[in-house]
């Protein structure tokens, strides 16, 4: 388990209210940021302290891995300079009985702040510029939550992930899509069906792909029509329903692909993430495809595969 601290003055209301964190992939100038990279490192069960307007007011539990999604519409004009695509990390939040002001306890916590990528300036107690999601120690969390009036409004046991009811990244995007007045009912219906690999999207994918690229399975009811560029990250209904943006995969291969543990190059080379244990890859039948390849893809498919390799596979 890891412990995190998020500085989100501008977006705390939206993120805490809707059960997530969201950050751009990179800084506005294209530079990499460890604070944004941390969004992909955070894992289910990790704790997060919400710091906004000089106070820690909520504690959260990460519910799922970060997924690539468009910037939440609820942000409105906030972060107009941010890129539209970013990381969405589902978090279940619980309020503190009384918010904690770290600056008022600086002498107590300064030595516990990380020496690099700290969320706070240890001298002033102010939030560090550009700091978003920072890893902190359990000792720091214990001290902050042990301060007077900082008890949670419910027992700690109730923060366990199994007790939480939270919307996934796909749920949040679907809610936004179904409430969009610019889309007609038919498009909304087909887009929602596409999320589940059904409807028009599945029919279009099946015209291009008749078998799982890894296992070779061809039985239709054993195959899932899986998006290459994730459904939640698609910019339009056209992308969500494009047959070239899909593969027919068996359920376990679909899960590996969606989690970014495997991907494909345009020439059919199979890519395996360093996070994917080779023993498990062999047990799941992936290692054989790694050596043999899986056949080339069309230019249209290659376009979507490039997105998958850039934002999903790691």
Protein backbone atom coordinates (compact mmCIF):
# COMPACT_ATOMS: atom_id res chain seq x y z
CA UNK A 1 0.00 0.00 0.00
CA UNK A 2 1.16 3.53 -0.83
CA UNK A 3 0.11 6.89 0.57
CA UNK A 4 -0.52 9.96 -1.56
CA UNK A 5 -1.23 13.67 -1.13
CA UNK A 6 -3.10 15.59 -3.81
CA UNK A 7 -2.99 19.38 -4.20
CA UNK A 8 -6.17 20.34 -6.06
CA UNK A 9 -7.35 23.82 -5.16
CA UNK A 10 -8.95 24.37 -8.56
CA UNK A 11 -10.71 21.03 -8.96
CA UNK A 12 -11.29 19.64 -5.44
CA UNK A 13 -15.04 20.28 -5.53
CA UNK A 14 -15.50 18.39 -8.79
CA UNK A 15 -13.07 15.57 -7.99
CA UNK A 16 -14.21 14.86 -4.45
CA UNK A 17 -17.86 15.33 -5.40
CA UNK A 18 -17.66 12.88 -8.30
CA UNK A 19 -15.22 10.33 -6.90
CA UNK A 20 -11.99 10.66 -8.86
CA UNK A 21 -8.76 12.53 -9.50
CA UNK A 22 -7.89 13.81 -12.96
CA UNK A 23 -4.64 15.20 -14.32
CA UNK A 24 -3.17 15.96 -17.74
CA UNK A 25 -0.68 13.44 -19.11
CA UNK A 26 2.04 16.09 -19.32
CA UNK A 27 2.63 19.72 -18.48
CA UNK A 28 1.36 22.39 -20.86
CA UNK A 29 4.82 22.67 -22.50
CA UNK A 30 4.94 18.93 -23.12
CA UNK A 31 7.36 18.17 -20.28
CA UNK A 32 6.94 15.04 -18.19
CA UNK A 33 5.82 15.53 -14.60
CA UNK A 34 6.38 13.02 -11.80
CA UNK A 35 3.23 14.36 -10.16
CA UNK A 36 1.25 13.27 -13.23
CA UNK A 37 3.20 10.02 -13.66
CA UNK A 38 2.14 9.15 -10.10
CA UNK A 39 -1.44 8.85 -11.35
CA UNK A 40 -0.44 5.63 -13.13
CA UNK A 41 1.58 4.36 -10.18
CA UNK A 42 -1.27 4.73 -7.66
CA UNK A 43 -3.03 1.40 -7.19
CA UNK A 44 -6.31 0.13 -5.71
CA UNK A 45 -6.22 0.29 -1.91
CA UNK A 46 -3.78 3.22 -1.73
CA UNK A 47 -4.72 6.14 0.53
CA UNK A 48 -4.98 9.76 -0.67
CA UNK A 49 -5.11 12.97 1.38
CA UNK A 50 -7.09 15.75 -0.29
CA UNK A 51 -5.43 19.16 0.22
CA UNK A 52 -7.31 22.23 -0.99
CA UNK A 53 -7.55 25.83 0.19
CA UNK A 54 -4.86 25.20 2.84
CA UNK A 55 -6.74 22.32 4.50
CA UNK A 56 -6.87 18.53 4.32
CA UNK A 57 -10.58 17.86 4.37
CA UNK A 58 -10.97 14.35 2.99
CA UNK A 59 -9.21 11.00 2.94
CA UNK A 60 -9.67 8.75 -0.08
CA UNK A 61 -9.07 5.16 -1.14
CA UNK A 62 -7.99 4.48 -4.72
CA UNK A 63 -10.50 2.11 -6.37
CA UNK A 64 -8.92 1.24 -9.72
CA UNK A 65 -5.92 1.94 -11.93
CA UNK A 66 -5.83 5.29 -13.71
CA UNK A 67 -7.41 5.30 -17.16
CA UNK A 68 -6.97 7.69 -20.07
CA UNK A 69 -10.08 9.88 -20.45
CA UNK A 70 -11.08 13.29 -21.79
CA UNK A 71 -10.94 16.18 -19.33
CA UNK A 72 -14.13 16.09 -17.22
CA UNK A 73 -16.76 18.50 -18.51
CA UNK A 74 -17.50 19.47 -14.90
CA UNK A 75 -14.15 21.30 -14.82
CA UNK A 76 -15.68 23.97 -17.05
CA UNK A 77 -13.16 26.75 -17.70
CA UNK A 78 -10.72 25.44 -15.08
CA UNK A 79 -7.45 24.34 -16.64
CA UNK A 80 -8.21 25.72 -20.09
CA UNK A 81 -4.51 25.32 -20.92
CA UNK A 82 -4.53 21.59 -20.10
CA UNK A 83 -4.65 19.05 -22.91
CA UNK A 84 -8.01 17.35 -23.36
CA UNK A 85 -6.69 13.83 -22.68
CA UNK A 86 -5.52 12.90 -19.19
CA UNK A 87 -5.46 10.32 -16.40
CA UNK A 88 -8.63 9.65 -14.41
CA UNK A 89 -8.06 7.83 -11.11
CA UNK A 90 -11.24 6.60 -9.34
CA UNK A 91 -11.13 7.45 -5.62
CA UNK A 92 -13.71 6.97 -2.88
CA UNK A 93 -13.64 9.94 -0.50
CA UNK A 94 -14.53 10.26 3.15
CA UNK A 95 -14.61 13.64 4.99
CA UNK A 96 -12.71 14.41 8.17
CA UNK A 97 -14.78 15.50 11.15
CA UNK A 98 -12.72 18.71 11.13
CA UNK A 99 -10.30 19.72 8.36
CA UNK A 100 -6.59 19.76 9.23
CA UNK A 101 -4.42 22.80 8.40
CA UNK A 102 -0.89 21.44 7.77
CA UNK A 103 0.65 24.92 7.92
CA UNK A 104 -0.49 25.26 11.52
CA UNK A 105 1.43 22.07 12.37
CA UNK A 106 4.49 22.71 10.19
CA UNK A 107 7.03 22.13 12.96
CA UNK A 108 5.54 18.70 13.55
CA UNK A 109 5.36 17.54 9.93
CA UNK A 110 8.22 19.37 8.14
CA UNK A 111 10.76 16.58 8.74
CA UNK A 112 8.25 14.00 7.46
CA UNK A 113 7.71 15.67 4.07
CA UNK A 114 9.50 14.00 1.13
CA UNK A 115 12.84 15.54 0.22
CA UNK A 116 11.93 15.36 -3.48
CA UNK A 117 8.54 15.95 -5.09
CA UNK A 118 7.08 17.28 -1.86
CA UNK A 119 3.50 18.58 -1.97
CA UNK A 120 4.37 21.36 0.49
CA UNK A 121 7.23 23.79 0.96
CA UNK A 122 8.71 22.66 4.32
CA UNK A 123 9.72 26.22 5.16
CA UNK A 124 6.46 28.05 4.43
CA UNK A 125 3.84 25.32 4.57
CA UNK A 126 2.43 26.48 1.23
CA UNK A 127 1.61 24.06 -1.55
CA UNK A 128 4.48 23.63 -4.01
CA UNK A 129 3.88 25.03 -7.46
CA UNK A 130 3.03 22.36 -10.06
CA UNK A 131 2.68 19.69 -7.35
CA UNK A 132 -0.38 17.52 -7.90
CA UNK A 133 -0.25 13.88 -6.74
CA UNK A 134 2.75 13.33 -4.46
CA UNK A 135 3.76 10.18 -2.61
CA UNK A 136 4.11 10.64 1.15
CA UNK A 137 5.00 8.37 4.05
CA UNK A 138 2.66 6.48 6.33
CA UNK A 139 4.30 8.32 9.23
CA UNK A 140 3.16 11.66 7.82
CA UNK A 141 -0.38 10.38 7.27
CA UNK A 142 -0.50 8.93 10.79
CA UNK A 143 0.61 12.23 12.30
CA UNK A 144 -1.88 14.32 10.32
CA UNK A 145 -4.82 12.03 11.03
CA UNK A 146 -3.82 11.83 14.65
CA UNK A 147 -4.04 15.58 15.20
CA UNK A 148 -6.93 16.90 17.31
CA UNK A 149 -10.30 16.98 15.51
CA UNK A 150 -8.94 15.12 12.48
CA UNK A 151 -10.88 11.90 13.04
CA UNK A 152 -12.87 10.51 10.15
CA UNK A 153 -16.65 10.84 10.28
CA UNK A 154 -16.90 7.04 10.13
CA UNK A 155 -14.68 4.17 11.30
CA UNK A 156 -11.54 3.50 9.29
CA UNK A 157 -12.86 0.04 8.39
CA UNK A 158 -15.54 1.68 6.27
CA UNK A 159 -12.87 3.09 3.98
CA UNK A 160 -11.96 -0.33 2.66
CA UNK A 161 -12.48 -0.61 -1.14
CA UNK A 162 -14.94 -3.49 -0.78
CA UNK A 163 -17.41 -1.20 0.98
CA UNK A 164 -17.24 1.56 -1.58
CA UNK A 165 -19.72 2.21 -4.34
CA UNK A 166 -17.87 4.24 -6.97
CA UNK A 167 -18.24 5.07 -10.60
CA UNK A 168 -15.53 3.81 -12.94
CA UNK A 169 -13.91 6.03 -15.55
CA UNK A 170 -16.28 4.51 -18.12
CA UNK A 171 -19.29 5.22 -15.90
CA UNK A 172 -18.36 8.88 -15.63
CA UNK A 173 -17.93 9.22 -19.40
CA UNK A 174 -21.19 7.36 -20.06
CA UNK A 175 -23.07 9.69 -17.72
CA UNK A 176 -21.70 12.70 -19.59
CA UNK A 177 -22.55 11.13 -22.95
CA UNK A 178 -26.15 10.23 -22.06
CA UNK A 179 -26.74 13.76 -20.76
CA UNK A 180 -25.34 15.42 -23.90
CA UNK A 181 -28.23 17.25 -25.62
CA UNK A 182 -26.27 17.44 -28.88
CA UNK A 183 -26.53 13.66 -29.46
CA UNK A 184 -29.72 12.01 -30.68
CA UNK A 185 -31.18 8.98 -28.91
CA UNK A 186 -29.99 6.43 -31.49
CA UNK A 187 -26.39 7.60 -31.33
CA UNK A 188 -26.48 7.56 -27.53
CA UNK A 189 -27.90 4.02 -27.51
CA UNK A 190 -25.33 2.65 -29.97
CA UNK A 191 -22.50 4.43 -28.12
CA UNK A 192 -23.55 2.88 -24.80
CA UNK A 193 -23.86 -0.56 -26.43
CA UNK A 194 -20.40 -0.06 -27.92
CA UNK A 195 -18.95 0.36 -24.43
CA UNK A 196 -20.00 -3.22 -23.74
CA UNK A 197 -18.82 -4.50 -27.11
CA UNK A 198 -22.34 -4.86 -28.46
CA UNK A 199 -24.59 -3.43 -31.17
CA UNK A 200 -23.33 -1.74 -34.31
CA UNK A 201 -19.75 -1.58 -33.04
CA UNK A 202 -19.51 -5.35 -32.59
CA UNK A 203 -20.99 -5.99 -36.04
CA UNK A 204 -18.46 -3.66 -37.64
CA UNK A 205 -15.51 -5.18 -35.77
CA UNK A 206 -16.61 -8.69 -36.74
CA UNK A 207 -16.41 -7.70 -40.41
CA UNK A 208 -12.69 -7.03 -39.96
CA UNK A 209 -11.63 -9.39 -37.15
CA UNK A 210 -13.01 -12.93 -36.92
CA UNK A 211 -10.65 -14.41 -34.32
CA UNK A 212 -8.74 -13.47 -31.18
CA UNK A 213 -5.29 -12.28 -32.22
CA UNK A 214 -3.60 -14.11 -29.32
CA UNK A 215 -5.55 -17.33 -28.80
CA UNK A 216 -7.00 -17.86 -32.27
CA UNK A 217 -10.48 -18.56 -30.81
CA UNK A 218 -13.23 -17.97 -33.39
CA UNK A 219 -16.43 -18.96 -31.52
CA UNK A 220 -18.46 -15.71 -31.43
CA UNK A 221 -19.88 -16.13 -27.93
CA UNK A 222 -16.34 -16.53 -26.57
CA UNK A 223 -15.17 -13.23 -28.07
CA UNK A 224 -15.49 -9.65 -26.85
CA UNK A 225 -15.47 -6.73 -29.26
CA UNK A 226 -12.77 -4.68 -27.54
CA UNK A 227 -11.91 -1.07 -28.32
CA UNK A 228 -8.30 -0.35 -29.26
CA UNK A 229 -8.55 3.32 -28.36
CA UNK A 230 -10.55 2.92 -25.15
CA UNK A 231 -14.25 3.72 -25.32
CA UNK A 232 -13.84 6.24 -22.51
CA UNK A 233 -11.07 8.06 -24.41
CA UNK A 234 -12.86 8.34 -27.77
CA UNK A 235 -13.52 11.91 -28.86
CA UNK A 236 -16.72 11.16 -30.76
CA UNK A 237 -19.42 8.61 -31.50
CA UNK A 238 -17.69 7.97 -34.82
CA UNK A 239 -14.58 6.72 -33.01
CA UNK A 240 -16.64 4.64 -30.58
CA UNK A 241 -18.48 2.92 -33.43
CA UNK A 242 -15.56 2.58 -35.88
CA UNK A 243 -14.91 -1.08 -36.66
CA UNK A 244 -11.22 -0.32 -37.23
CA UNK A 245 -11.08 0.73 -33.57
CA UNK A 246 -11.79 -2.80 -32.40
CA UNK A 247 -10.43 -6.30 -31.96
CA UNK A 248 -12.23 -9.56 -31.21
CA UNK A 249 -10.55 -10.91 -28.07
CA UNK A 250 -11.23 -13.65 -25.56
CA UNK A 251 -12.19 -12.25 -22.13
CA UNK A 252 -8.79 -12.71 -20.48
CA UNK A 253 -6.95 -11.17 -23.43
CA UNK A 254 -9.45 -8.29 -23.47
CA UNK A 255 -8.61 -7.61 -19.80
CA UNK A 256 -4.86 -7.68 -20.47
CA UNK A 257 -5.27 -5.33 -23.43
CA UNK A 258 -7.52 -2.88 -21.57
CA UNK A 259 -5.12 -2.81 -18.59
CA UNK A 260 -2.19 -2.03 -20.88
CA UNK A 261 -0.34 -5.25 -20.12
CA UNK A 262 -0.18 -6.17 -23.82
CA UNK A 263 -0.37 -4.27 -27.09
CA UNK A 264 0.32 -4.77 -30.78
CA UNK A 265 2.50 -3.07 -33.36
CA UNK A 266 1.13 -2.45 -36.83
CA UNK A 267 3.19 -5.32 -38.25
CA UNK A 268 1.65 -7.78 -35.77
CA UNK A 269 4.42 -7.84 -33.18
CA UNK A 270 3.02 -8.52 -29.71
CA UNK A 271 4.22 -6.21 -26.94
CA UNK A 272 4.27 -7.29 -23.29
CA UNK A 273 4.51 -4.84 -20.42
CA UNK A 274 7.29 -5.09 -17.86
CA UNK A 275 4.46 -5.20 -15.30
CA UNK A 276 3.26 -8.51 -16.74
CA UNK A 277 4.96 -11.49 -15.10
CA UNK A 278 6.44 -13.80 -17.76
CA UNK A 279 5.21 -16.87 -15.88
CA UNK A 280 1.64 -15.54 -15.95
CA UNK A 281 2.03 -14.56 -19.60
CA UNK A 282 2.99 -18.15 -20.39
CA UNK A 283 0.09 -19.55 -18.37
CA UNK A 284 -2.34 -17.31 -20.25
CA UNK A 285 -0.98 -18.30 -23.66
CA UNK A 286 0.63 -14.96 -24.51
CA UNK A 287 4.27 -16.02 -24.74
CA UNK A 288 3.66 -18.15 -27.85
CA UNK A 289 2.12 -15.18 -29.67
CA UNK A 290 5.06 -13.06 -28.53
CA UNK A 291 7.41 -15.23 -30.56
CA UNK A 292 5.17 -15.85 -33.59
CA UNK A 293 3.39 -12.50 -33.92
CA UNK A 294 -0.27 -12.20 -34.78
CA UNK A 295 -0.43 -10.85 -38.33
CA UNK A 296 -0.42 -7.28 -39.59
CA UNK A 297 -3.06 -4.59 -39.13
CA UNK A 298 -4.64 -2.11 -41.52
CA UNK A 299 -3.57 1.53 -41.58
CA UNK A 300 -6.83 2.51 -39.89
CA UNK A 301 -6.21 -0.01 -37.10
CA UNK A 302 -2.59 1.12 -36.80
CA UNK A 303 -3.80 4.67 -36.08
CA UNK A 304 -5.72 3.45 -33.03
CA UNK A 305 -2.94 1.07 -31.98
CA UNK A 306 -0.56 4.03 -31.83
CA UNK A 307 -2.89 5.65 -29.29
CA UNK A 308 -3.04 2.43 -27.28
CA UNK A 309 0.76 2.13 -27.17
CA UNK A 310 1.12 5.77 -26.13
CA UNK A 311 -1.59 6.07 -23.47
CA UNK A 312 -2.68 2.58 -22.38
CA UNK A 313 0.28 0.19 -22.70
CA UNK A 314 3.04 0.63 -20.15
